[in-house]
Structures are given as C-alpha cells and as structure tokens.
Amino acid sequence: MKFTLSWLREHLDFTASLDEICTKLNSIGLEVESVENPGDKLRGFRTAKIVEAHKHPDADRLRVCRVAAGGDFPDVQVVCGAPNARSGLNVIFAAPGTFIPGSGITIKAGAIRGQKSEGMLCSLRELGLGEEHDGIAELPEGSVIGEDYATFAKLDDPVIEIAITPNRGDALSVRGIARDLAAAGIGHLKPFLIDTVDGEFPSPISWRIDYPEACPYVLGRLVRGVRNGPSPDWLRRRLESVGVKSISALVDVTNLLAYDLGRPLHVFDARKLAGDTLAICRAARETFTGLDGREHVLGTDDMVIVDAHGVQSLAGIMGGAASGCDLETTDVFIESALFDPIRIALTGRRLAIHTDARARFERGVDPALPLSGLEQATRLIIELCGGEASEIVSAGEPPAWERQATLRFERISALGGIEIAPDDAVTTLEHLGFSVRARDAEAATFAVPSWRNDIAVAPVLDQAATLDADVAASASASVARIEAECDLIEEVLRLHGLDVIPPVGLPQTQIVPQAALSAEQTRGMLARRICASRGLLEMVGFSFVSGEDAALFGGVDESLRLLNPIATDLDQLRPTPLVNLARAFGRNAARGASDAALFELGAAFAADGQTLVLAGLRGGLSPRAPGVAAREPSVWDAKADFWAVLEALGAASDGLTVTADAPGHYHPGRSGQVRQGPKLVLGRFGELHPKIARELGLDGTIACFELFLDAVPLPKKRRRAAPVLSALQPVHRDFAFVVAPGVEAQAVLRAARGAERNLISGVRLFDIYEGVGLPEGHRSLGVEVVLQPGEASLTDAEIEAVSAKIIAAVAKATGATLR
C-alpha cells in the first residue's frame, strides 16, 4: 500500500516528521517497506525565463538564449536545440553539475559551436516525468523565477509504502492508516463527512442477485449528462504518485476512492448496457474480455455481473472492455457492492488476475461503507464531469455486521508479557473506533467497528461428525470468545508498540535437541557424498521423459502417461533416472565432453507406485596417466560404485547375493541384480545394453547402476559390545578351485566362508582364469582366505586342518576341485 504525506494530511492533522511517522508505523505493525521522495531526483532544477533568444551564428537548428534563473544565475547563456525556445518563455533550467535522470548525464558548462553554454533548458522527458520530447517544457506565464522546480510542481511529496498483512484490509486505505496513527498518538483524525446527493429521477437500471452466497448486498445509481475527460491535475498527481495510471476522470474517481477509503467501485457506460437489469450470478463456461484486454475463461463458481447480452464485469475483480467508460461516455451507472472474500480470492488466483479491487475485497471491506462510498463517488463525478444523479437502487440486504468482544484486563499481561493499565487499554481501543458496551474492574465489552472485519468474526471449526451437538456448540462458542479476546489484546499491544514487548524464548523441552533429519534423509545425503567422492557429478533431471525413451528402459505402462504434458517429448513418468543420465551423457558427448561420470538421486515410477532410486553412469575413457593405459568403464566399475554406496549405508554384504537376471536395458552377460534373500531386490549394476546405447546415440561401453534406496533396510539400533581385537597376526591362504560351467563365484565364496566361522575372518575372490590346462568351459577361481587366531598362534597342523575343511566345504557345495 502506497500513500503520500500530503494525502495522509487529508485525513490526519499532524505535526510529526516523516521519520517519526515511519517509526510509528513500524511499531504498530504496519511495516514500512520504502520511502521515496520524487523531489529528490529533481534537485538542481529551477524555474527560469528566456529573456532573449536568437539563432546560433554557426548552426541552423540551435538557438542562443539569455536566461534569467534567479539566485546565482541571474543572467546566463544557454545554447538550446528545442524548436520552441523563444523570448519570454518560462522554462525549467538545470545548472552545471545537475544530473539529468531522463538521459543519465550530468550537465557541464562548455561551448557549443563556439558559443558559451552555462546550463540546460529541459523537457519533462529529460526530468523523467513524461514522454514529451518535441521541445523544452513550457511553464505558465507569471511563474516565479528561481524557485525549486520540485516545489513549484508540487512534486516534493514523500511516498511511503507499507506491507499489509492478510487480516488488515482496513489498512489498504489512507483513511485506515490515518486512524491507526491517530490511535497511536500521531496527530488527530479528521472527521469523515459525506454530502449526500439527492436523486433527480428514477434509475432506469435495477439490480438482481442470483448468487446471494457470493453477493449479499449491492447498490447502484445512474448519472446522466456527464462529460468525461482528463482528470484535473490534483487527481492525476495523487494517483500517479502511488503508481496508478490516470485514465479518465470517471475511472480515476473509482481508483481514488479505493485508495482513499478502501471502497472499490465500478462505473459502467450505461449506453453500452443492454436491458434494464444488471444481475449478479454464476458464470457459465464462457470467455470474458476484461479491461486489461485479455480473454479469460470463466468457471461455474466465478461471480459475474451480466446484462441482457452477457457478462459485463468479473464482479469484485475487473470490469469488462465491452461496457468500459471512454471519452464518449455520457451516462454512467455506478456499482457499489459487498462480495464474498473467499470467492473473490479463488477466482483471482485461478485466473491470475491481480487488481486493487481484488486485494481489498479478499481481505474484507467495510460492510457499512457501500452507501457512503456510492454517495462520495456520485459527488466527485458530478463535480468533475457534471450531470445529474438518479435515485439509488439496491438488491439484497445489508449484512448484520455488528459484533462484540470482551477483554479481561489480566489477560493482557498473561498473553502479552507487559503490564498495561485497564484505563489505557480501554482508551487505546476507543481511539481505534471500538465503543464500550459494558465494563467492570475485571473486564470490558466492546462493540467492534465495521471496518475491522478481522476481529470477533465467527471461527470455522472442523469438528468431528460424531461429536455431541451440545459439546460442539459449547466448543464453538468458547473458541469464538477466546479468539475475539485475543484480537483485542493484539490491538492493545500493537498500539502500545510491538517494539517494547519483551522477547520470550520457547520453553526447552529437552537438553539434547532432536535430530533435524530423519534416517532416510541422512542416508540420502550419505549416498550423494559417496558418489561424489568416487568422482561422479550429481545431476537433477525432470521426472518426465519421452514415451520412446521410457520404452527403452521398460517403462511403457499407460497409467504413467501424462494426459496434458508440458512438452510433447515429456509425456511419460520416468521408470528410472538412468533415462535422464543417458540423455545427459549423450548431450555432453555431442559437445566434446565424452568422458563423464554422472549420478542422480530421484524418483522412479512404476504401475505400483513411486520409489527413490540412486542411479549412476560412467562413459568415455578413464583419465590418462603415466604408465596407465586409458580404458573404457566396465561392469566391475559399476559394481564398485554400487557396492561402495551399499556398504556406506550399513548393508550386511555377507547376506547378499548377485543373480544374473538384470532387466533388459542391461547387457545380458555383463550385469547382475543384488538381492537380500530370494525376493528383496536392492538394486542392479552392469553395462548398458549395446542396442539401447545405439538407440540413444551413445558410443563405447556405458557402465551404470541403480540402487533402490527405499529397499535398503535401515541398520538395526542395538547396543554393540567393544570389538575384540586380537594381538596375533592373521594368516593368509590362497586356494585355486576349478569349477564347472554355471557355477557362480559367490557360491564358492559362501561355502569357503562357512567352513570354519570361528577362525575365518575374510574371504575374497582375487583371480579368474580360463584357458590352457583347464577342461572346456571350466574356470579357475583364485580365493584368498584370512584366518585370524584369537588366543594362540596357529600351528601348521591346525592350518592344514582348516584348509581341508575349506576344500571339502567348497567341493560339497559346488562340486569344485582344488587345482
């Protein structure tokens, strides 16, 4: 909300300075966002007069002017190129050193074509006050010479902008701000008097309300014989000072009253209306062209004003272009109504229309002001445009806005933390317009003024349907009483000064604060950190991909297709983040960055729901280094990335198995699926299927993995005993087992690990050999077993015994023989 200091004086008689007013506004909850004085940028400009002007001797389009500018510039010479520069003209003069806001230059004294020039004669465009540029500005005859131009033009008027909370619709008016300042001790509020305008004839247009839940009450009257035109200077300057463009006198009157009194109005060109009745009703599914020139598609809950031809106004938000006033308007019909704030807000939000009327109606306007606002608008229109007014017509009934609220004085200190005398609290509320209905030593009951729609309104409770009716009614009444009392306490504290209320910390419920992140969020961060430490760069992709790309990765379910996609190539929910990673890798490779490692932690979608997936991808060649050949990534790189994250998350790798049944977008012989037990799949890794890589335009081997973060069990919370660390050296023994085709290496490792659990602390595969010396299709698996003695060193006999158990266990489980 913006207002000028001079506008505030129309409602408030004060002597306080600008700084004092801003300080007080902040202390009473009307936060000052900015203060700007338009006169500040016009410092250095002054009124002057061209005493003599003649043609420049060396330039046809220049004139040499002798200018009287008063003060230090009683007689200066200025070279000017304006065609209207002539003797006797009153002008705007800029002395050397003056900054010209319209052109961004600073005036300097000098010479132009050999003639001295000691300043500049300016146009309004050069002052940043308009678009006129055909010549220099012409001031009225008889203007005082040497006067500061900002003062001369009445532009030395600070503009204050304050932030308005959603509950303070009354503060969206200069009158409401003046009322608050007067109650806080800044000046005295001037009386608000409206002269009624008698109706000279019956109104030819009447009202009908077909949507009473959205509009309970509406007034109107016709003014005929008006002469519309530009607004007078005082009205134009007042609106433009707060950022409202002046349109015409008829339109400007309604904008003035919206800012001045917080009373939105609308004027129809009566000659453009069809029929003799305006109806307020629900919109059909139709289009409406507003005064903004845009077409809006209306819904069935939108409230409109219609005549015999159709929609003429989006009620409470914007008038229609078809019935708008212009310079040819001679008869106008003025509308003043009360509209439901919630319906106004919903319509404005759905259609993305932001207007001054909407801002006021959705916060709640004064329900007692429709008639006064209509009378004020009628008087101003007749004063500015002439004409005569009809009798007032109406529909509906004025709402019963009278409300009461009770304040218990002891609650001020209990809730506000500050002692305020009961007499002071009552006086504060009276200054705000509350009137005392009853009072004793403990409490006072007040009548709430009509302009405070936020105080003592009936609360909306979502009570259970099974709640006893008497209990529900009692609870509702108690809430209404407590809410109203809290509203009064807020007003007393606000006017006393929010800055003097002592801050009080929240009670500390526990010494050690609870974790800010859940275990799921923490391990998501950990997974990102592990991937980054392994050289993968994080990427964030759309959850939407093309249907063709989704089909390559198995996601073609119709339930995941978008009916209204944001783009034609983003019409399917992605089955895995690998789709985005592969496409991003292809775009990078096409631009020369073919060696990349990417990962993303994001959602993947399937017919049975959404899961959180960590996906990674490597492509291109490894970095070159002395003595190390650059190579493409392989299935083992993908497995190493996958396993590093899995172990960091605390998954017990001993209980995991890898099966060769990865989905179709993986290479069938160079991929695996990691399971915990026979059913739970934790993820998969491997090389991207060559056919899919070709479809996506990717060259070389692409290694990738997917880890289903939601499927990884959280580590069990249990007390752990201190680890038992042996002082004895471990013993390492290597075995080479020859296994038949189809025998998995993990089966060999599992059997070896279970041969002697008390001594075996680790088993790992270190070599795979196929070739000369082995039967066709057989492999030799090199397995390292670590034996960790606890209390005594192992003897040769004990080591041989454990080795025999390992060989026997592997042979029994897999049929392998020792090589």
Tab-separated table of N, CA, C and O in Angstrom, residues 15 51 110 119 150 222 238 240 269 325 445 467 492 527 587 655 666 716:
chain	number	residue	atom	x	y	z
A	15	THR	N	1.774	17.141	13.151
A	15	THR	CA	2.998	17.953	13.021
A	15	THR	C	4.241	17.085	13.035
A	15	THR	O	5.350	17.597	12.972
A	51	VAL	N	15.015	35.393	-21.478
A	51	VAL	CA	14.919	36.843	-21.663
A	51	VAL	C	15.066	37.196	-23.142
A	51	VAL	O	14.367	38.072	-23.672
A	110	GLY	N	30.241	24.650	-20.896
A	110	GLY	CA	31.167	24.488	-22.016
A	110	GLY	C	30.769	25.379	-23.170
A	110	GLY	O	30.076	26.386	-22.983
A	119	GLY	N	24.475	25.856	-18.944
A	119	GLY	CA	23.379	25.098	-18.343
A	119	GLY	C	22.560	24.419	-19.412
A	119	GLY	O	23.006	24.227	-20.554
A	150	ALA	N	10.791	21.143	-8.101
A	150	ALA	CA	10.002	20.136	-7.393
A	150	ALA	C	8.950	20.798	-6.508
A	150	ALA	O	7.813	20.321	-6.413
A	222	LEU	N	-27.596	5.816	-11.515
A	222	LEU	CA	-27.207	6.338	-12.813
A	222	LEU	C	-26.882	7.820	-12.677
A	222	LEU	O	-27.567	8.559	-11.971
A	238	ARG	N	-2.230	12.781	-7.648
A	238	ARG	CA	-2.438	11.929	-6.477
A	238	ARG	C	-2.376	10.452	-6.856
A	238	ARG	O	-1.768	9.653	-6.136
A	240	GLU	N	-0.989	9.102	-9.702
A	240	GLU	CA	0.313	8.750	-10.257
A	240	GLU	C	1.390	8.678	-9.188
A	240	GLU	O	2.372	7.944	-9.343
A	269	ASP	N	-20.445	2.166	-18.570
A	269	ASP	CA	-21.021	3.079	-19.551
A	269	ASP	C	-22.455	2.609	-19.791
A	269	ASP	O	-22.704	1.575	-20.412
A	325	CYS	N	-15.873	2.724	-19.629
A	325	CYS	CA	-16.067	4.140	-19.938
A	325	CYS	C	-14.928	4.655	-20.806
A	325	CYS	O	-13.773	4.233	-20.657
A	445	THR	N	-16.501	-4.976	27.698
A	445	THR	CA	-17.072	-5.476	26.453
A	445	THR	C	-17.187	-4.321	25.469
A	445	THR	O	-17.678	-3.244	25.814
A	467	LEU	N	-19.127	-35.888	17.155
A	467	LEU	CA	-19.096	-35.098	18.383
A	467	LEU	C	-20.508	-34.748	18.810
A	467	LEU	O	-21.360	-34.390	17.982
A	492	VAL	N	-4.349	-3.810	21.514
A	492	VAL	CA	-3.791	-3.034	22.627
A	492	VAL	C	-2.267	-3.085	22.590
A	492	VAL	O	-1.581	-2.054	22.719
A	527	ALA	N	24.597	-41.136	0.621
A	527	ALA	CA	24.744	-41.750	-0.701
A	527	ALA	C	25.286	-40.739	-1.707
A	527	ALA	O	26.157	-41.064	-2.533
A	587	ARG	N	24.216	-35.652	-24.588
A	587	ARG	CA	24.339	-34.228	-24.898
A	587	ARG	C	25.747	-33.728	-24.620
A	587	ARG	O	26.285	-32.907	-25.371
A	655	GLY	N	25.204	-61.237	3.564
A	655	GLY	CA	23.904	-61.841	3.298
A	655	GLY	C	23.350	-61.515	1.937
A	655	GLY	O	22.171	-61.781	1.673
A	666	TYR	N	20.036	-53.776	-19.526
A	666	TYR	CA	21.425	-54.116	-19.194
A	666	TYR	C	21.949	-55.179	-20.154
A	666	TYR	O	21.177	-55.965	-20.718
A	716	LYS	N	19.943	-51.892	12.209
A	716	LYS	CA	19.244	-52.092	13.473
A	716	LYS	C	19.950	-51.348	14.605
A	716	LYS	O	21.174	-51.339	14.693
